[in-house]
PDB file of C-alpha atoms in Angstrom:
ATOM      1  CA  MET Z   1      27.054  15.113   9.970  1.00 36.00           C
ATOM      2  CA  GLY Z   2      25.448  11.767   8.610  1.00 36.00           C
ATOM      3  CA  GLU Z   3      22.145  11.085   7.161  1.00 35.00           C
ATOM      4  CA  PRO Z   4      21.026   8.430  10.599  1.00 34.00           C
ATOM      5  CA  ARG Z   5      19.912   5.327   8.429  1.00 37.00           C
ATOM      6  CA  GLY Z   6      17.082   3.168   8.970  1.00 41.00           C
ATOM      7  CA  GLY Z   7      18.049  -0.016   9.474  1.00 46.00           C
ATOM      8  CA  TRP Z   8      15.553  -2.845   8.436  1.00 44.00           C
ATOM      9  CA  GLY Z   9      15.769  -4.216  11.775  1.00 43.00           C
ATOM     10  CA  GLU Z  10      16.107  -0.965  14.026  1.00 41.00           C
ATOM     11  CA  GLY Z  11      14.293   2.500  14.111  1.00 40.00           C
ATOM     12  CA  ALA Z  12      15.447   5.190  12.236  1.00 39.00           C
ATOM     13  CA  GLY Z  13      18.287   7.186  13.916  1.00 39.00           C
ATOM     14  CA  SER Z  14      18.508   4.701  16.241  1.00 37.00           C
ATOM     15  CA  SER Z  15      21.399   2.667  17.804  1.00 34.00           C
ATOM     16  CA  GLU Z  16      22.485  -0.842  17.517  1.00 37.00           C
ATOM     17  CA  ALA Z  17      22.284  -0.716  21.146  1.00 34.00           C
ATOM     18  CA  GLU Z  18      19.030   0.555  21.080  1.00 36.00           C
ATOM     19  CA  ALA Z  19      17.269  -2.031  18.964  1.00 50.00           C
ATOM     20  CA  PRO Z  20      15.198  -4.246  20.343  1.00 54.00           C
ATOM     21  CA  GLY Z  21      16.527  -7.487  17.870  1.00 64.00           C
ATOM     22  CA  ARG Z  22      18.591  -7.244  15.376  1.00 77.00           C
ATOM     23  CA  ARG Z  23      17.195  -9.370  12.115  1.00 81.00           C
ATOM     24  CA  ASP Z  24      18.832 -10.833   9.317  1.00 89.00           C
ATOM     25  CA  GLU Z  25      19.691  -8.472   7.033  1.00 88.00           C
ATOM     26  CA  ASP Z  26      19.886 -10.624   4.058  1.00 91.00           C
ATOM     27  CA  ALA Z  27      16.684 -12.557   4.955  1.00 92.00           C
ATOM     28  CA  VAL Z  28      15.173  -8.982   4.784  1.00 91.00           C
ATOM     29  CA  SER Z  29      16.775  -8.310   1.751  1.00 93.00           C
ATOM     30  CA  ARG Z  30      15.302 -11.292   0.216  1.00 95.00           C
ATOM     31  CA  PHE Z  31      12.257  -9.951   1.562  1.00 95.00           C
ATOM     32  CA  VAL Z  32      11.706  -6.988   0.372  1.00 95.00           C
ATOM     33  CA  GLU Z  33      12.299  -7.784  -2.925  1.00 96.00           C
ATOM     34  CA  ARG Z  34      10.532 -10.908  -2.550  1.00 96.00           C
ATOM     35  CA  PHE Z  35       7.275  -8.703  -1.570  1.00 95.00           C
ATOM     36  CA  ALA Z  36       8.083  -6.216  -4.724  1.00 96.00           C
ATOM     37  CA  ALA Z  37       7.989  -8.941  -7.771  1.00 96.00           C
ATOM     38  CA  GLU Z  38       4.365 -10.094  -5.955  1.00 95.00           C
ATOM     39  CA  LEU Z  39       3.524  -5.851  -6.199  1.00 92.00           C
ATOM     40  CA  VAL Z  40       5.043  -5.975  -9.951  1.00 95.00           C
ATOM     41  CA  GLU Z  41       2.638  -8.887 -10.635  1.00 94.00           C
ATOM     42  CA  ALA Z  42       0.048  -7.325  -9.740  1.00 90.00           C
ATOM     43  CA  GLY Z  43       0.592  -4.307 -11.163  1.00 90.00           C
ATOM     44  CA  VAL Z  44       2.643  -1.409  -9.436  1.00 91.00           C
ATOM     45  CA  GLN Z  45       5.935  -0.116 -10.961  1.00 94.00           C
ATOM     46  CA  ARG Z  46       8.581  -1.812 -10.400  1.00 97.00           C
ATOM     47  CA  MET Z  47      10.680   0.852  -8.426  1.00 97.00           C
ATOM     48  CA  ALA Z  48       7.789   1.843  -6.366  1.00 96.00           C
ATOM     49  CA  SER Z  49       7.161  -1.422  -5.913  1.00 95.00           C
ATOM     50  CA  ARG Z  50      10.673  -1.755  -3.873  1.00 97.00           C
ATOM     51  CA  VAL Z  51      10.540   1.490  -1.861  1.00 97.00           C
ATOM     52  CA  PHE Z  52       6.774   0.391  -1.045  1.00 94.00           C
ATOM     53  CA  ALA Z  53       7.982  -3.002  -0.212  1.00 94.00           C
ATOM     54  CA  ALA Z  54      11.791  -1.447   2.087  1.00 96.00           C
ATOM     55  CA  LEU Z  55       8.821   0.825   3.682  1.00 94.00           C
ATOM     56  CA  LEU Z  56       6.373  -1.704   5.576  1.00 90.00           C
ATOM     57  CA  ALA Z  57       9.341  -3.873   6.151  1.00 92.00           C
ATOM     58  CA  SER Z  58      11.254  -0.470   8.356  1.00 92.00           C
ATOM     59  CA  ASP Z  59      10.045  -0.970  11.788  1.00 88.00           C
ATOM     60  CA  THR Z  60       9.386   3.047  11.348  1.00 88.00           C
ATOM     61  CA  GLY Z  61       7.932   2.209   8.773  1.00 88.00           C
ATOM     62  CA  SER Z  62       9.347   5.806   7.633  1.00 91.00           C
ATOM     63  CA  LEU Z  63      12.401   6.589   5.943  1.00 95.00           C
ATOM     64  CA  THR Z  64      13.986   8.893   3.846  1.00 94.00           C
ATOM     65  CA  SER Z  65      15.079   9.766   0.427  1.00 94.00           C
ATOM     66  CA  VAL Z  66      18.868   8.843   1.484  1.00 94.00           C
ATOM     67  CA  GLU Z  67      17.708   5.769   3.539  1.00 95.00           C
ATOM     68  CA  LEU Z  68      15.487   4.134   0.688  1.00 96.00           C
ATOM     69  CA  GLY Z  69      18.637   4.299  -1.829  1.00 96.00           C
ATOM     70  CA  ASP Z  70      21.151   3.011   0.712  1.00 95.00           C
ATOM     71  CA  GLN Z  71      18.476   0.136   1.267  1.00 94.00           C
ATOM     72  CA  LEU Z  72      17.644  -0.427  -1.750  1.00 96.00           C
ATOM     73  CA  GLN Z  73      21.029   0.931  -3.390  1.00 96.00           C
ATOM     74  CA  ILE Z  74      18.844   3.073  -5.932  1.00 96.00           C
ATOM     75  CA  SER Z  75      19.416   6.487  -7.428  1.00 96.00           C
ATOM     76  CA  PRO Z  76      17.763   9.708  -5.315  1.00 94.00           C
ATOM     77  CA  ALA Z  77      16.727   9.945  -8.995  1.00 96.00           C
ATOM     78  CA  ALA Z  78      14.871   5.892  -8.721  1.00 97.00           C
ATOM     79  CA  VAL Z  79      13.629   7.316  -5.175  1.00 96.00           C
ATOM     80  CA  SER Z  80      11.446  10.139  -6.139  1.00 95.00           C
ATOM     81  CA  GLY Z  81      10.163   8.754  -8.778  1.00 96.00           C
ATOM     82  CA  ALA Z  82       8.735   5.842  -6.540  1.00 97.00           C
ATOM     83  CA  ILE Z  83       8.134   8.104  -3.927  1.00 96.00           C
ATOM     84  CA  ARG Z  84       5.551  10.664  -6.372  1.00 95.00           C
ATOM     85  CA  TYR Z  85       4.148   7.513  -8.083  1.00 93.00           C
ATOM     86  CA  LEU Z  86       3.564   5.627  -4.772  1.00 92.00           C
ATOM     87  CA  SER Z  87       1.664   9.396  -3.668  1.00 90.00           C
ATOM     88  CA  GLN Z  88      -0.701   9.512  -6.216  1.00 88.00           C
ATOM     89  CA  VAL Z  89      -1.853   6.149  -5.643  1.00 84.00           C
ATOM     90  CA  HIS Z  90      -1.879   7.033  -1.767  1.00 82.00           C
ATOM     91  CA  MET Z  91      -0.247   3.548  -0.529  1.00 86.00           C
ATOM     92  CA  VAL Z  92       2.488   6.668   1.103  1.00 90.00           C
ATOM     93  CA  GLY Z  93       2.559  10.129   2.862  1.00 88.00           C
ATOM     94  CA  ARG Z  94       5.059  12.905   2.999  1.00 89.00           C
ATOM     95  CA  GLU Z  95       6.150  14.291   6.320  1.00 88.00           C
ATOM     96  CA  ARG Z  96       9.353  17.329   7.032  1.00 84.00           C
ATOM     97  CA  GLU Z  97      11.373  15.985   9.799  1.00 75.00           C
ATOM     98  CA  PRO Z  98      11.491  18.732  12.966  1.00 80.00           C
ATOM     99  CA  GLY Z  99      14.045  21.200  12.655  1.00 83.00           C
ATOM    100  CA  SER Z 100      15.303  19.569   8.831  1.00 81.00           C
ATOM    101  CA  ARG Z 101      14.752  20.286   4.869  1.00 82.00           C
ATOM    102  CA  ARG Z 102      14.730  16.170   4.971  1.00 86.00           C
ATOM    103  CA  ASP Z 103      11.400  14.719   3.965  1.00 89.00           C
ATOM    104  CA  ARG Z 104      10.476  11.411   6.148  1.00 92.00           C
ATOM    105  CA  TYR Z 105       8.305   8.859   3.951  1.00 93.00           C
ATOM    106  CA  GLN Z 106       5.799   7.007   5.316  1.00 91.00           C
ATOM    107  CA  VAL Z 107       3.350   4.033   5.232  1.00 88.00           C
ATOM    108  CA  HIS Z 108      -0.447   4.935   6.086  1.00 77.00           C
ATOM    109  CA  THR Z 109      -1.615   3.335   8.782  1.00 68.00           C
ATOM    110  CA  GLU Z 110      -4.431   0.882   8.642  1.00 69.00           C
ATOM    111  CA  GLN Z 111      -2.458   1.171   4.866  1.00 67.00           C
ATOM    112  CA  TRP Z 112      -4.823  -2.273   3.149  1.00 70.00           C
ATOM    113  CA  TYR Z 113      -7.925  -0.686   4.428  1.00 69.00           C
ATOM    114  CA  GLU Z 114      -6.991   2.876   3.046  1.00 69.00           C
ATOM    115  CA  THR Z 115      -6.162   1.031  -0.717  1.00 70.00           C
ATOM    116  CA  ILE Z 116      -9.173  -1.145  -0.309  1.00 71.00           C
ATOM    117  CA  THR Z 117     -11.384   1.469   0.656  1.00 69.00           C
ATOM    118  CA  ARG Z 118      -9.760   3.692  -2.581  1.00 70.00           C
ATOM    119  CA  ARG Z 119      -9.895   0.573  -4.843  1.00 72.00           C
ATOM    120  CA  ASP Z 120     -14.053   0.746  -3.892  1.00 71.00           C
ATOM    121  CA  GLN Z 121     -14.483   3.866  -5.052  1.00 78.00           C
ATOM    122  CA  VAL Z 122     -12.871   3.403  -8.675  1.00 80.00           C
ATOM    123  CA  LEU Z 123     -14.890   0.141  -8.423  1.00 84.00           C
ATOM    124  CA  SER Z 124     -18.224   2.311  -8.460  1.00 87.00           C
ATOM    125  CA  ARG Z 125     -16.956   4.503 -11.239  1.00 89.00           C
ATOM    126  CA  TRP Z 126     -16.660   1.727 -13.269  1.00 89.00           C
ATOM    127  CA  GLU Z 127     -19.619   0.396 -12.649  1.00 92.00           C
ATOM    128  CA  LEU Z 128     -21.086   3.883 -13.266  1.00 93.00           C
ATOM    129  CA  THR Z 129     -19.495   3.949 -17.046  1.00 94.00           C
ATOM    130  CA  LEU Z 130     -20.258   0.457 -17.533  1.00 93.00           C
ATOM    131  CA  ARG Z 131     -24.339   0.835 -17.318  1.00 94.00           C
ATOM    132  CA  ASP Z 132     -23.610   3.866 -19.334  1.00 94.00           C
ATOM    133  CA  GLY Z 133     -22.083   1.393 -22.086  1.00 94.00           C
ATOM    134  CA  ALA Z 134     -24.995  -1.231 -21.551  1.00 94.00           C
ATOM    135  CA  ASP Z 135     -27.430   1.458 -22.813  1.00 95.00           C
ATOM    136  CA  ALA Z 136     -25.742   2.674 -24.959  1.00 95.00           C
ATOM    137  CA  LEU Z 137     -24.667  -0.611 -26.480  1.00 93.00           C
ATOM    138  CA  GLY Z 138     -29.106  -1.859 -26.018  1.00 93.00           C
ATOM    139  CA  ARG Z 139     -28.978  -4.129 -22.639  1.00 91.00           C
ATOM    140  CA  ASP Z 140     -30.069  -6.663 -25.468  1.00 94.00           C
ATOM    141  CA  THR Z 141     -27.671  -6.903 -27.249  1.00 95.00           C
ATOM    142  CA  PRO Z 142     -24.462  -9.445 -26.464  1.00 94.00           C
ATOM    143  CA  ALA Z 143     -22.075  -6.076 -26.026  1.00 93.00           C
ATOM    144  CA  GLY Z 144     -24.592  -4.976 -23.453  1.00 92.00           C
ATOM    145  CA  GLU Z 145     -24.909  -8.065 -21.296  1.00 95.00           C
ATOM    146  CA  ARG Z 146     -21.663  -8.166 -20.768  1.00 95.00           C
ATOM    147  CA  MET Z 147     -21.973  -4.785 -20.214  1.00 93.00           C
ATOM    148  CA  ALA Z 148     -24.732  -4.968 -17.631  1.00 95.00           C
ATOM    149  CA  GLU Z 149     -22.678  -8.651 -16.125  1.00 96.00           C
ATOM    150  CA  THR Z 150     -19.727  -6.461 -15.348  1.00 94.00           C
ATOM    151  CA  ALA Z 151     -21.240  -3.867 -14.106  1.00 94.00           C
ATOM    152  CA  ASP Z 152     -23.597  -6.421 -11.547  1.00 95.00           C
ATOM    153  CA  PHE Z 153     -20.176  -8.021 -11.140  1.00 94.00           C
ATOM    154  CA  PHE Z 154     -19.075  -4.443  -9.555  1.00 91.00           C
ATOM    155  CA  GLU Z 155     -22.314  -3.459  -7.536  1.00 92.00           C
ATOM    156  CA  TYR Z 156     -22.086  -7.443  -5.614  1.00 93.00           C
ATOM    157  CA  LEU Z 157     -18.100  -6.967  -5.165  1.00 90.00           C
ATOM    158  CA  GLN Z 158     -18.260  -3.620  -3.511  1.00 88.00           C
ATOM    159  CA  GLY Z 159     -21.629  -4.886  -1.158  1.00 89.00           C
ATOM    160  CA  GLU Z 160     -19.130  -7.147   0.029  1.00 90.00           C
ATOM    161  CA  MET Z 161     -16.322  -5.003   0.269  1.00 86.00           C
ATOM    162  CA  LEU Z 162     -17.789  -3.212   2.190  1.00 85.00           C
ATOM    163  CA  VAL Z 163     -19.492  -6.110   4.715  1.00 90.00           C
ATOM    164  CA  ILE Z 164     -15.565  -7.543   4.905  1.00 88.00           C
ATOM    165  CA  MET Z 165     -14.117  -4.065   5.885  1.00 85.00           C
ATOM    166  CA  ASP Z 166     -16.244  -3.925   8.039  1.00 88.00           C
ATOM    167  CA  ARG Z 167     -15.063  -7.632   9.871  1.00 91.00           C
ATOM    168  CA  TRP Z 168     -11.702  -5.751   9.598  1.00 86.00           C
ATOM    169  CA  ARG Z 169     -12.480  -3.033  11.421  1.00 86.00           C
ATOM    170  CA  GLU Z 170     -14.002  -4.767  14.426  1.00 91.00           C
ATOM    171  CA  ARG Z 171     -11.169  -8.090  14.153  1.00 91.00           C
ATOM    172  CA  GLN Z 172      -8.605  -5.080  14.790  1.00 86.00           C
ATOM    173  CA  SER Z 173     -10.378  -3.976  17.346  1.00 89.00           C
ATOM    174  CA  ALA Z 174     -10.968  -6.794  19.368  1.00 92.00           C
ATOM    175  CA  ARG Z 175      -7.567  -7.627  18.910  1.00 89.00           C
ATOM    176  CA  ARG Z 176      -6.322  -4.645  19.769  1.00 87.00           C
ATOM    177  CA  GLU Z 177      -8.604  -4.979  23.030  1.00 89.00           C
ATOM    178  CA  GLY Z 178      -6.290  -8.347  23.528  1.00 85.00           C
ATOM    179  CA  ARG Z 179     -10.000 -10.200  23.037  1.00 67.00           C
ATOM    180  CA  THR Z 180      -8.512 -12.786  19.946  1.00 57.00           C
ATOM    181  CA  GLY Z 181      -5.404 -14.150  19.557  1.00 52.00           C
ATOM    182  CA  GLU Z 182      -3.035 -12.669  16.682  1.00 50.00           C
ATOM    183  CA  SER Z 183      -3.545 -14.464  13.401  1.00 48.00           C
TER     184      SER Z 183
END
């Protein structure tokens, strides 16, 4: 029995008749590669970027290793390495298909919120380390001043991010309740 395909424009395992609408597979593929290239420019590994973009572009937000390999035309080893990286940076999760030994990989709900929140934790650690560096170098030295200014920037950024993330949650809640238009 064959593995159900989780095509770009349909949920994994759904038939064409069940699909709410057909997508232009070539256009979706171009989008996946374009968004992956943007992620690579931001420092994400190339194959991990392609796998993440493919998951994001799937209707279910969830695909198996076989489905990812088929869609991206990559080896199981490439999928495995990409998933390992994406799991380590908390960009995807893994769940077992009921009654199967196959794992499904999925983007997290509120993916970007969670990613930014984790990044905030990194900035907090960097800020503390930079403050220690400023103290070690002497705050009145050029290097110490540079370290202290960078730590101040990270502190400022964290405070602003908290405000932005609260506003984002409010906006999403309002959108779900139908109080605002889609943007």
